[in-house]
XYZ file of C-alpha atoms in Angstrom:
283
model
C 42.609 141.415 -67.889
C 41.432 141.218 -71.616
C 39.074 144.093 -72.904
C 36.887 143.831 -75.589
C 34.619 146.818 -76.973
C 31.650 145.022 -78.230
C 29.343 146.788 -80.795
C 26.083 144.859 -81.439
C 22.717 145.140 -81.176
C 20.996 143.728 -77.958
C 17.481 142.318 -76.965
C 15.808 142.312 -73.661
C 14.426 138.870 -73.953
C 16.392 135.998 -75.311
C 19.938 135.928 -76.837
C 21.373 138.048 -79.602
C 24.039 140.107 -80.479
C 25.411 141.680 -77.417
C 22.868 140.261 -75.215
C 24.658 136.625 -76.618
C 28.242 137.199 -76.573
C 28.704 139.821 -73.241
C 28.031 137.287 -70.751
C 29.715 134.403 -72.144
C 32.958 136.319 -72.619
C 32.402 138.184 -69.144
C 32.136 134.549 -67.778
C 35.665 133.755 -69.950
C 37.005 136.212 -67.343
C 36.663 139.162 -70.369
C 35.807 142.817 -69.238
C 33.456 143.600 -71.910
C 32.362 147.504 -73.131
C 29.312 146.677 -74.656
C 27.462 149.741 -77.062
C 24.130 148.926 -78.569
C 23.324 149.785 -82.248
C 19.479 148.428 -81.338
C 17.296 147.372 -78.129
C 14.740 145.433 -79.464
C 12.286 143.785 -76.850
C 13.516 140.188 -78.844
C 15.309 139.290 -81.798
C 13.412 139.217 -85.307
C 13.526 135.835 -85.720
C 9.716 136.398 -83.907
C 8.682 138.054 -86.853
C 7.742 140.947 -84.108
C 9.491 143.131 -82.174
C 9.385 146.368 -80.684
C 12.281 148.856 -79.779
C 14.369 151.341 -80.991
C 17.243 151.357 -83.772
C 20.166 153.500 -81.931
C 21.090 156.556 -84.076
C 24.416 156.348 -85.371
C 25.325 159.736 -84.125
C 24.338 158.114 -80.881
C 26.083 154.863 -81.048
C 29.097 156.969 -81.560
C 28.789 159.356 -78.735
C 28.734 156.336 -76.697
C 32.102 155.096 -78.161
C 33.667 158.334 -77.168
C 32.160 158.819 -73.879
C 34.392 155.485 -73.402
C 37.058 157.161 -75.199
C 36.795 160.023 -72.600
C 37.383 157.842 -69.892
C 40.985 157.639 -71.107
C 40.726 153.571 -71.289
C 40.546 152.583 -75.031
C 44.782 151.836 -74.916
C 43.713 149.044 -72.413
C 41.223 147.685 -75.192
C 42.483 144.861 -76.966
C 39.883 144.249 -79.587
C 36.513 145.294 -81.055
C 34.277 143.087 -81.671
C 30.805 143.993 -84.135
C 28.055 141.968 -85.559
C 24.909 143.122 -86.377
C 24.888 146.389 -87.749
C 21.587 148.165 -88.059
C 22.440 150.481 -90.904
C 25.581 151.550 -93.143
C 25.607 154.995 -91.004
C 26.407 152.237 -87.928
C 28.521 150.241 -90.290
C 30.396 154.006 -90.346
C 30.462 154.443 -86.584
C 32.172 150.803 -86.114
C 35.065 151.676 -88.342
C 35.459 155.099 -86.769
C 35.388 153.088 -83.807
C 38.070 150.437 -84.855
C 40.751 153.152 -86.452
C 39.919 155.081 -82.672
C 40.886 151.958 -80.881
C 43.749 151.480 -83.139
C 45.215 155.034 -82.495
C 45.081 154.423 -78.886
C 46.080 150.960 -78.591
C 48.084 149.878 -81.837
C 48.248 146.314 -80.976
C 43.934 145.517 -80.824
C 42.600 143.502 -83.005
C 39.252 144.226 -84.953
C 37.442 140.682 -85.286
C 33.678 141.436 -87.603
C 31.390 138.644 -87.426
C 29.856 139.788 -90.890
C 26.310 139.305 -89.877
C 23.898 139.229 -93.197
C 22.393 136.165 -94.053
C 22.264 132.188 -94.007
C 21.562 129.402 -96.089
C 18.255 128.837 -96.461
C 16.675 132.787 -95.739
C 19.101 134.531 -97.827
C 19.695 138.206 -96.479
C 17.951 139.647 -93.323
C 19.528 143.019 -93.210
C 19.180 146.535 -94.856
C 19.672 146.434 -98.325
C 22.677 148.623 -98.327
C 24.582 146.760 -95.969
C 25.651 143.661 -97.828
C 28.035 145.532 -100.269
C 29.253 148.138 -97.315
C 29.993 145.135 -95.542
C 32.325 143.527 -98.503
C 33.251 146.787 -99.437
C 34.923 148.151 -96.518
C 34.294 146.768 -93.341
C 35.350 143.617 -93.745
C 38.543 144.459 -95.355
C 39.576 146.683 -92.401
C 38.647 143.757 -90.036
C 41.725 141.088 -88.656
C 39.830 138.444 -87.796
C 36.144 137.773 -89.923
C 33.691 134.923 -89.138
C 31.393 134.899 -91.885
C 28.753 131.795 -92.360
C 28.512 129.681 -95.465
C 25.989 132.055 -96.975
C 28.359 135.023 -95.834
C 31.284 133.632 -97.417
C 29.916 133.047 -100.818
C 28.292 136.428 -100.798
C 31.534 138.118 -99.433
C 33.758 136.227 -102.104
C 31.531 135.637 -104.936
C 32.410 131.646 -105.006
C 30.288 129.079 -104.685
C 31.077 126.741 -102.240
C 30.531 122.794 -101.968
C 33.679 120.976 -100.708
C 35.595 121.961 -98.258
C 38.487 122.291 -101.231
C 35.836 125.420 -101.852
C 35.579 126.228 -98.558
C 39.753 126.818 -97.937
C 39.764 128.407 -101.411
C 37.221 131.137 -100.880
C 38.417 131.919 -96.939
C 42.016 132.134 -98.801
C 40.452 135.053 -100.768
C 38.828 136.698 -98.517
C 42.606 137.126 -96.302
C 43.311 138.401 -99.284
C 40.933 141.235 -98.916
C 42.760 142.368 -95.541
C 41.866 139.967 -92.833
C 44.444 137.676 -91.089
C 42.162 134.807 -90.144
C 38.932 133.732 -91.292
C 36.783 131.064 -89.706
C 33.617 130.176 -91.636
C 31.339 129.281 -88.869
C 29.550 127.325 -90.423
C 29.984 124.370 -93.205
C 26.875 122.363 -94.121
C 27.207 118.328 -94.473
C 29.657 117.915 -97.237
C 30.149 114.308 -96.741
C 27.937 113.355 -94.123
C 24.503 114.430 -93.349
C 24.242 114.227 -89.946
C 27.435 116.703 -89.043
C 28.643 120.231 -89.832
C 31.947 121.654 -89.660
C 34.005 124.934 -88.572
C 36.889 125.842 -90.501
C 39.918 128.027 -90.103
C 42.334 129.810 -92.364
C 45.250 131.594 -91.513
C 48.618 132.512 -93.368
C 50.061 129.345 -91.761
C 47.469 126.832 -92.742
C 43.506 125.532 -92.723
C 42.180 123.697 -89.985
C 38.376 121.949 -89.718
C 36.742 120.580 -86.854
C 33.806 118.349 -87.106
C 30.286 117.806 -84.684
C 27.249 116.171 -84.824
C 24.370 117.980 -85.940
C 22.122 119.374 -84.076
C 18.248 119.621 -84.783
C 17.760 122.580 -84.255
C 18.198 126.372 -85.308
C 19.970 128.356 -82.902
C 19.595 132.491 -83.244
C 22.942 133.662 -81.112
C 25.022 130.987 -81.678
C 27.077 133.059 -84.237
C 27.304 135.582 -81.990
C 28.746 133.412 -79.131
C 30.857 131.605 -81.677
C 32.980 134.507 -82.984
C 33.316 135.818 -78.881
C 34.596 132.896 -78.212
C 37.156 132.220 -81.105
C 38.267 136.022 -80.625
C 39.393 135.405 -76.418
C 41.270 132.610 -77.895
C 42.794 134.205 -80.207
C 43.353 136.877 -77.920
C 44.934 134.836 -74.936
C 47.746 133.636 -77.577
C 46.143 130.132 -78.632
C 46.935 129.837 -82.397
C 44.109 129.403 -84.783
C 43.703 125.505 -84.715
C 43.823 125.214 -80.533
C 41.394 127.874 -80.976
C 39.126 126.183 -83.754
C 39.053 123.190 -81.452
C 38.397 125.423 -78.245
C 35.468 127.161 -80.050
C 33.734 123.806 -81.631
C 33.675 122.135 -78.435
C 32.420 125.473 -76.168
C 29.487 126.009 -78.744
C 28.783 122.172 -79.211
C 28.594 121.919 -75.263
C 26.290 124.848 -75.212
C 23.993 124.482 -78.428
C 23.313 120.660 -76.905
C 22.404 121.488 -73.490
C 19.589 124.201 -75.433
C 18.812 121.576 -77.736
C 18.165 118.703 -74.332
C 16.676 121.534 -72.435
C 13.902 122.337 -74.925
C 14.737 126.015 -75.068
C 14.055 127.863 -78.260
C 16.595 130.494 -76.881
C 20.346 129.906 -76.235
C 20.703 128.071 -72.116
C 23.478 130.595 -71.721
C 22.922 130.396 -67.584
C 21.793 127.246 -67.268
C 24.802 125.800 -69.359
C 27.449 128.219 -68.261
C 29.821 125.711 -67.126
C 29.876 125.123 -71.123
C 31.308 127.955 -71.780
C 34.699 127.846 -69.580
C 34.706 123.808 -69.590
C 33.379 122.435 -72.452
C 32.349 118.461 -71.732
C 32.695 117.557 -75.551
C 35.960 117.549 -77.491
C 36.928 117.263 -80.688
C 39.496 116.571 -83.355
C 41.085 119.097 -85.500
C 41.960 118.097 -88.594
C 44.707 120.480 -90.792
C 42.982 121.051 -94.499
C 46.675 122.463 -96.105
């Protein structure tokens, strides 16, 4: 069975971080270690929010409690998104090169969590650069947004020439495969895009556009692209896999009225997606 040491923050109400991705990929059939870097009563998105920030020196003595168990060689990846602080930003390295010693084969996949088009950057000051800097060169797999990708790169981006270009130099940072979550319209208004670069090519998939902002979906999107990487799928069958999971699951949300990801409701999403989609090779 595929393990995955998740390191994210969580909330008690709604869907972020940890409290996004463990159930989906527990419902993938993934045993999932997840370690909190906050426990907020709801994601800030509210504007308010109440609950701790995990100490670093915390968040790691939770990593090698795990560690202590004598398990981490049967952990196949790590997984991180949100990361409170740079001292957390620390942990989650010491974390990955841990994992690494014990299991040589895992795979580190960051979802680079800073910003978006539109709010610009919602984290700690410090962490954008300590995110380009070193974490996600140390990563394997990074799924950065549009926003991310600029910032992470220092290109602009408007055509998906742009797009292929910049994840191109960001592998050349240190990660294997990049998927930028998410593209905005480039040639039609009423669709956005995924795309996916690897050393053996770039790959987009295409989906309507959804009204809607969705705080999570990131979260669930880089889960989900990592257990298909993970379960040997290359990088387009798991583009396509990924677009048509969080399409499946962002709709049902989107028909249910929820302002919070239908993660239970639209479980059956999640393992058989009812939407498909075309891949399309960029290069």
């Amino acid at each position: 069975m595929t393990a995955i040491l998740s390191i994210q923050s969580a909330v008690a109400y709604g869907h972020a971080g940890n409290s996004a991705a463990t159930f989906p990929l527990m419902r993938m059939g993934v045993e999932v270690w997840p370690v909190l870097t906050v426990n907020f009563s709801n994601h800030t998105g509210y504007g308010a929010w109440r609950g701790p920030m995990i100490p670093a020196t915390d968040v790691a003595a939770v990593v090698q409690g795990i560690d202590d168990r004598g398990v981490l060689d049967r952990c196949d990846a790590v997984l991180s998104g949100y990361q409170g602080s740079a001292q957390i930003g620390q942990v989650v390295l010491d974390a990955v090169a841990l994992v690494r010693r014990r299991n040589p084969g895992a795979v580190y996949c960051c979802d680079p969590v800073m910003g978006d088009v539109g709010r610009g950057f919602y984290v700690q000051p410090e962490i954008p650069a300590m995110m380009r800097d070193l974490v996600v060169p140390a990563a394997d797999i990074v799924t950065p947004n549009q926003f991310e990708l600029e910032f992470l790169t220092g290109r602009a981006v408007e055509t998906l020439d742009d797009v292929v270009a910049a994840a191109r130099a960001l592998r050349a940072r240190g990660p294997r495969v990049v998927l930028v979550t998410s593209v905005a319209a480039i040639a039609d208004p009423e669709s956005i895009s995924m795309v996916a670069v690897s050393e053996d090519g770039a790959w987009s998939v295409t989906t309507p556009a959804i009204g809607q902002v969705f705080t999570g979906g990131g979260d669930v999107t880089a889960a989900t692209f990592l257990v298909n990487i993970l379960r040997g799928r290359g990088v387009p069958a798991a583009l396509g896999e990924t677009a048509a999971v969080m399409y499946g699951l962002l709709t049902a949300t989107h028909e249910l009225g929820r302002s919070e990801l239908a993660l239970v409701a639209a479980q059956d999403e999640l393992v058989h997606p009812s939407h498909r989609f075309e891949v399309a090779r960029l290069a």
